[in-house]
PDB file of C-alpha atoms in Angstrom:
ATOM      1  CA  MET K  15       7.849 -29.374  10.778  1.00 49.00           C
ATOM      2  CA  ILE K  16       5.781 -29.257   7.591  1.00 54.00           C
ATOM      3  CA  GLY K  17       2.652 -30.639   9.254  1.00 54.00           C
ATOM      4  CA  ALA K  18       3.187 -28.717  12.523  1.00 64.00           C
ATOM      5  CA  LYS K  19       0.484 -26.327  13.648  1.00 79.00           C
ATOM      6  CA  ILE K  20       1.690 -22.765  14.216  1.00 80.00           C
ATOM      7  CA  ASN K  21       0.069 -20.724  16.950  1.00 86.00           C
ATOM      8  CA  PRO K  22      -2.284 -18.238  15.230  1.00 87.00           C
ATOM      9  CA  TYR K  23      -1.593 -15.656  17.958  1.00 92.00           C
ATOM     10  CA  LEU K  24       2.118 -15.801  17.146  1.00 90.00           C
ATOM     11  CA  ILE K  25       1.342 -15.209  13.479  1.00 86.00           C
ATOM     12  CA  LEU K  26      -0.913 -12.286  14.406  1.00 90.00           C
ATOM     13  CA  ILE K  27       1.744 -10.752  16.661  1.00 93.00           C
ATOM     14  CA  LEU K  28       4.418 -11.125  13.966  1.00 89.00           C
ATOM     15  CA  ALA K  29       2.100  -9.494  11.419  1.00 87.00           C
ATOM     16  CA  MET K  30       1.405  -6.592  13.793  1.00 89.00           C
ATOM     17  CA  VAL K  31       5.099  -6.068  14.512  1.00 91.00           C
ATOM     18  CA  SER K  32       6.060  -6.190  10.837  1.00 85.00           C
ATOM     19  CA  TRP K  33       3.267  -3.785   9.907  1.00 80.00           C
ATOM     20  CA  GLY K  34       4.189  -1.446  12.756  1.00 84.00           C
ATOM     21  CA  LEU K  35       7.842  -1.361  11.714  1.00 85.00           C
ATOM     22  CA  SER K  36       7.257  -1.117   7.969  1.00 80.00           C
ATOM     23  CA  ASN K  37       6.499   2.603   7.690  1.00 74.00           C
ATOM     24  CA  PRO K  38       9.290   3.885   9.972  1.00 80.00           C
ATOM     25  CA  LEU K  39      11.791   1.558   8.277  1.00 82.00           C
ATOM     26  CA  ALA K  40      10.647   2.659   4.820  1.00 79.00           C
ATOM     27  CA  ASP K  41      11.025   6.286   5.906  1.00 76.00           C
ATOM     28  CA  LEU K  42      14.604   5.537   6.979  1.00 82.00           C
ATOM     29  CA  ALA K  43      15.362   3.490   3.859  1.00 84.00           C
ATOM     30  CA  VAL K  44      14.398   6.194   1.362  1.00 82.00           C
ATOM     31  CA  VAL K  45      17.252   8.316   2.721  1.00 83.00           C
ATOM     32  CA  ASN K  46      19.684   5.943   0.992  1.00 84.00           C
ATOM     33  CA  MET K  47      17.718   4.770  -2.046  1.00 86.00           C
ATOM     34  CA  SER K  48      15.166   5.978  -4.540  1.00 88.00           C
ATOM     35  CA  PRO K  49      11.439   5.425  -3.994  1.00 86.00           C
ATOM     36  CA  ILE K  50      11.324   3.208  -7.090  1.00 88.00           C
ATOM     37  CA  LEU K  51      14.163   0.979  -5.857  1.00 89.00           C
ATOM     38  CA  LEU K  52      12.603   0.708  -2.396  1.00 86.00           C
ATOM     39  CA  SER K  53       9.227  -0.211  -3.935  1.00 85.00           C
ATOM     40  CA  LEU K  54      10.920  -2.875  -6.052  1.00 86.00           C
ATOM     41  CA  ILE K  55      12.701  -4.304  -3.002  1.00 86.00           C
ATOM     42  CA  GLU K  56       9.452  -4.307  -0.985  1.00 84.00           C
ATOM     43  CA  SER K  57       7.650  -6.118  -3.796  1.00 83.00           C
ATOM     44  CA  LEU K  58      10.420  -8.684  -4.260  1.00 86.00           C
ATOM     45  CA  VAL K  59      10.562  -9.416  -0.521  1.00 85.00           C
ATOM     46  CA  GLY K  60       6.790  -9.949  -0.546  1.00 82.00           C
ATOM     47  CA  LEU K  61       7.098 -12.231  -3.578  1.00 84.00           C
ATOM     48  CA  PHE K  62       9.873 -14.189  -1.839  1.00 89.00           C
ATOM     49  CA  VAL K  63       7.790 -14.722   1.319  1.00 86.00           C
ATOM     50  CA  ILE K  64       4.751 -15.809  -0.695  1.00 85.00           C
ATOM     51  CA  ALA K  65       6.913 -18.153  -2.796  1.00 88.00           C
ATOM     52  CA  ILE K  66       8.281 -19.795   0.359  1.00 90.00           C
ATOM     53  CA  VAL K  67       4.758 -20.357   1.699  1.00 86.00           C
ATOM     54  CA  ILE K  68       3.654 -21.778  -1.671  1.00 87.00           C
ATOM     55  CA  VAL K  69       6.581 -24.210  -1.760  1.00 90.00           C
ATOM     56  CA  ILE K  70       6.294 -25.293   1.894  1.00 88.00           C
ATOM     57  CA  ARG K  71       2.529 -25.776   1.785  1.00 85.00           C
ATOM     58  CA  ARG K  72       2.583 -27.199  -1.772  1.00 87.00           C
ATOM     59  CA  ILE K  73      -0.149 -24.829  -2.932  1.00 85.00           C
ATOM     60  CA  GLN K  74      -1.346 -25.177  -6.510  1.00 86.00           C
ATOM     61  CA  ILE K  75      -1.787 -21.775  -8.167  1.00 80.00           C
ATOM     62  CA  LYS K  76      -4.812 -21.656 -10.424  1.00 82.00           C
ATOM     63  CA  LEU K  77      -4.797 -17.976 -11.437  1.00 76.00           C
ATOM     64  CA  PRO K  78      -3.171 -17.044 -14.750  1.00 77.00           C
ATOM     65  CA  TRP K  79       0.001 -14.976 -14.301  1.00 76.00           C
ATOM     66  CA  LYS K  80      -1.209 -12.550 -16.969  1.00 76.00           C
ATOM     67  CA  PHE K  81      -3.902 -11.550 -14.468  1.00 74.00           C
ATOM     68  CA  VAL K  82      -1.879 -11.634 -11.253  1.00 76.00           C
ATOM     69  CA  ILE K  83       1.235  -9.675 -12.260  1.00 76.00           C
ATOM     70  CA  PRO K  84      -0.499  -6.494 -13.526  1.00 76.00           C
ATOM     71  CA  LEU K  85      -2.832  -6.572 -10.550  1.00 77.00           C
ATOM     72  CA  GLY K  86       0.115  -6.797  -8.147  1.00 76.00           C
ATOM     73  CA  LEU K  87       1.917  -3.961  -9.887  1.00 75.00           C
ATOM     74  CA  ILE K  88      -1.097  -1.704  -9.542  1.00 75.00           C
ATOM     75  CA  GLN K  89      -2.310  -2.841  -6.141  1.00 76.00           C
ATOM     76  CA  PRO K  90      -0.319  -2.671  -3.837  1.00 78.00           C
ATOM     77  CA  GLY K  91       2.735  -1.761  -5.952  1.00 80.00           C
ATOM     78  CA  PHE K  92       1.533   1.671  -7.047  1.00 82.00           C
ATOM     79  CA  ALA K  93       0.348   2.549  -3.534  1.00 82.00           C
ATOM     80  CA  TRP K  94       3.739   1.551  -2.101  1.00 82.00           C
ATOM     81  CA  LEU K  95       5.484   3.681  -4.713  1.00 85.00           C
ATOM     82  CA  LEU K  96       3.297   6.670  -3.839  1.00 82.00           C
ATOM     83  CA  GLY K  97       3.987   6.083  -0.146  1.00 82.00           C
ATOM     84  CA  ASN K  98       7.731   5.979  -0.742  1.00 84.00           C
ATOM     85  CA  ILE K  99       7.557   9.138  -2.845  1.00 83.00           C
ATOM     86  CA  GLY K 100       5.635  10.735   0.012  1.00 81.00           C
ATOM     87  CA  TYR K 101       8.401   9.741   2.438  1.00 80.00           C
ATOM     88  CA  THR K 102      11.046  11.428   0.268  1.00 82.00           C
ATOM     89  CA  LYS K 103       9.194  14.519  -0.879  1.00 79.00           C
ATOM     90  CA  VAL K 104       7.101  15.485   2.126  1.00 76.00           C
ATOM     91  CA  THR K 105       6.720  13.698   5.489  1.00 74.00           C
ATOM     92  CA  ALA K 106       6.358  10.161   6.774  1.00 73.00           C
ATOM     93  CA  SER K 107       2.749  10.930   7.688  1.00 75.00           C
ATOM     94  CA  THR K 108       1.975  11.952   4.125  1.00 76.00           C
ATOM     95  CA  GLY K 109       3.718   8.830   2.869  1.00 78.00           C
ATOM     96  CA  VAL K 110       1.438   6.733   5.071  1.00 78.00           C
ATOM     97  CA  ILE K 111      -1.621   8.611   3.775  1.00 78.00           C
ATOM     98  CA  PHE K 112      -0.542   7.864   0.195  1.00 80.00           C
ATOM     99  CA  LEU K 113       0.180   4.262   1.115  1.00 79.00           C
ATOM    100  CA  ASN K 114      -3.289   3.855   2.563  1.00 79.00           C
ATOM    101  CA  LEU K 115      -4.860   4.962  -0.694  1.00 79.00           C
ATOM    102  CA  GLU K 116      -4.441   1.328  -1.761  1.00 80.00           C
ATOM    103  CA  SER K 117      -8.040   0.645  -0.716  1.00 80.00           C
ATOM    104  CA  VAL K 118      -9.131   3.356  -3.158  1.00 81.00           C
ATOM    105  CA  PHE K 119      -7.043   1.685  -5.866  1.00 80.00           C
ATOM    106  CA  ALA K 120      -8.697  -1.650  -5.060  1.00 82.00           C
ATOM    107  CA  ILE K 121     -12.146  -0.138  -5.593  1.00 83.00           C
ATOM    108  CA  VAL K 122     -11.132   1.526  -8.850  1.00 81.00           C
ATOM    109  CA  ILE K 123      -9.512  -1.695 -10.089  1.00 82.00           C
ATOM    110  CA  ALA K 124     -12.675  -3.633  -9.217  1.00 83.00           C
ATOM    111  CA  ALA K 125     -14.768  -1.127 -11.157  1.00 85.00           C
ATOM    112  CA  LEU K 126     -12.519  -1.189 -14.217  1.00 82.00           C
ATOM    113  CA  TRP K 127     -11.405  -4.806 -14.251  1.00 80.00           C
ATOM    114  CA  ILE K 128     -14.372  -6.838 -13.039  1.00 83.00           C
ATOM    115  CA  ARG K 129     -17.072  -4.249 -13.732  1.00 86.00           C
ATOM    116  CA  GLU K 130     -18.002  -3.775 -10.066  1.00 88.00           C
ATOM    117  CA  GLN K 131     -20.757  -1.194  -9.775  1.00 91.00           C
ATOM    118  CA  ILE K 132     -19.847   1.878  -7.708  1.00 89.00           C
ATOM    119  CA  ASN K 133     -22.823   3.811  -6.386  1.00 92.00           C
ATOM    120  CA  THR K 134     -22.922   7.556  -5.803  1.00 94.00           C
ATOM    121  CA  LYS K 135     -22.020   7.357  -2.102  1.00 93.00           C
ATOM    122  CA  GLU K 136     -19.016   5.148  -2.837  1.00 88.00           C
ATOM    123  CA  ALA K 137     -17.845   7.436  -5.645  1.00 90.00           C
ATOM    124  CA  LEU K 138     -18.179  10.414  -3.307  1.00 92.00           C
ATOM    125  CA  ALA K 139     -16.175   8.594  -0.610  1.00 88.00           C
ATOM    126  CA  ILE K 140     -13.437   7.787  -3.143  1.00 86.00           C
ATOM    127  CA  GLY K 141     -13.310  11.420  -4.230  1.00 89.00           C
ATOM    128  CA  ILE K 142     -13.153  12.660  -0.640  1.00 88.00           C
ATOM    129  CA  GLY K 143     -10.356  10.183   0.134  1.00 81.00           C
ATOM    130  CA  LEU K 144      -8.307  11.322  -2.850  1.00 81.00           C
ATOM    131  CA  PHE K 145      -8.977  14.976  -2.048  1.00 85.00           C
ATOM    132  CA  GLY K 146      -7.919  14.443   1.580  1.00 78.00           C
ATOM    133  CA  GLY K 147      -4.674  12.807   0.481  1.00 74.00           C
ATOM    134  CA  LEU K 148      -4.028  15.692  -1.878  1.00 76.00           C
ATOM    135  CA  LEU K 149      -4.686  18.288   0.837  1.00 77.00           C
ATOM    136  CA  ALA K 150      -2.421  16.457   3.284  1.00 70.00           C
ATOM    137  CA  SER K 151       0.395  16.399   0.753  1.00 69.00           C
ATOM    138  CA  PHE K 152      -0.020  20.116   0.050  1.00 68.00           C
ATOM    139  CA  ASP K 153       0.077  20.983   3.737  1.00 60.00           C
ATOM    140  CA  ALA K 154       3.139  18.832   4.382  1.00 55.00           C
ATOM    141  CA  ALA K 155       4.903  20.388   1.387  1.00 54.00           C
ATOM    142  CA  GLY K 156       4.236  23.873   2.739  1.00 58.00           C
ATOM    143  CA  ILE K 157       1.403  24.668   0.344  1.00 54.00           C
ATOM    144  CA  ASN K 158      -1.565  25.571   2.452  1.00 53.00           C
ATOM    145  CA  PHE K 159      -4.950  27.054   1.921  1.00 52.00           C
ATOM    146  CA  ASP K 160      -5.799  29.381   4.792  1.00 53.00           C
ATOM    147  CA  VAL K 161      -9.545  29.355   5.254  1.00 50.00           C
ATOM    148  CA  THR K 162      -9.686  31.157   8.580  1.00 52.00           C
ATOM    149  CA  VAL K 163     -11.823  34.235   8.974  1.00 51.00           C
ATOM    150  CA  GLY K 164      -9.641  37.142  10.203  1.00 49.00           C
ATOM    151  CA  VAL K 165      -9.522  35.979  13.815  1.00 47.00           C
TER     152      VAL K 165
END
């Protein structure tokens, strides 16, 4: 089985199903556990799956753990934690918005850690993304800013 070729379409379908189920299941799970515990479980399950693949495929890891562990805690760990907090404090939709801020975290990490240059348009896009997430969380929490003109 170790040398067997796995159908890439099967892998793609399994990835789509797991991704599609992850947010609704997380929303259900936070009813019975804290966002921090759920984030820890999600991270450990991910670590377990990656460890199995590493052992089965006999992959040699060349990155220093002092680099990998903090990076994993920040991205995607922090985004998952924010998503789980969103599930418990506001709505599942807001949790998903927070969860999808992980791309913003990746850009910020790249700028801080590897000195990636962020131009003005990218910085503006990051700001708009964060502002949109903030507005969505306010609206879901019942804090809204009515900007209609007396219609």
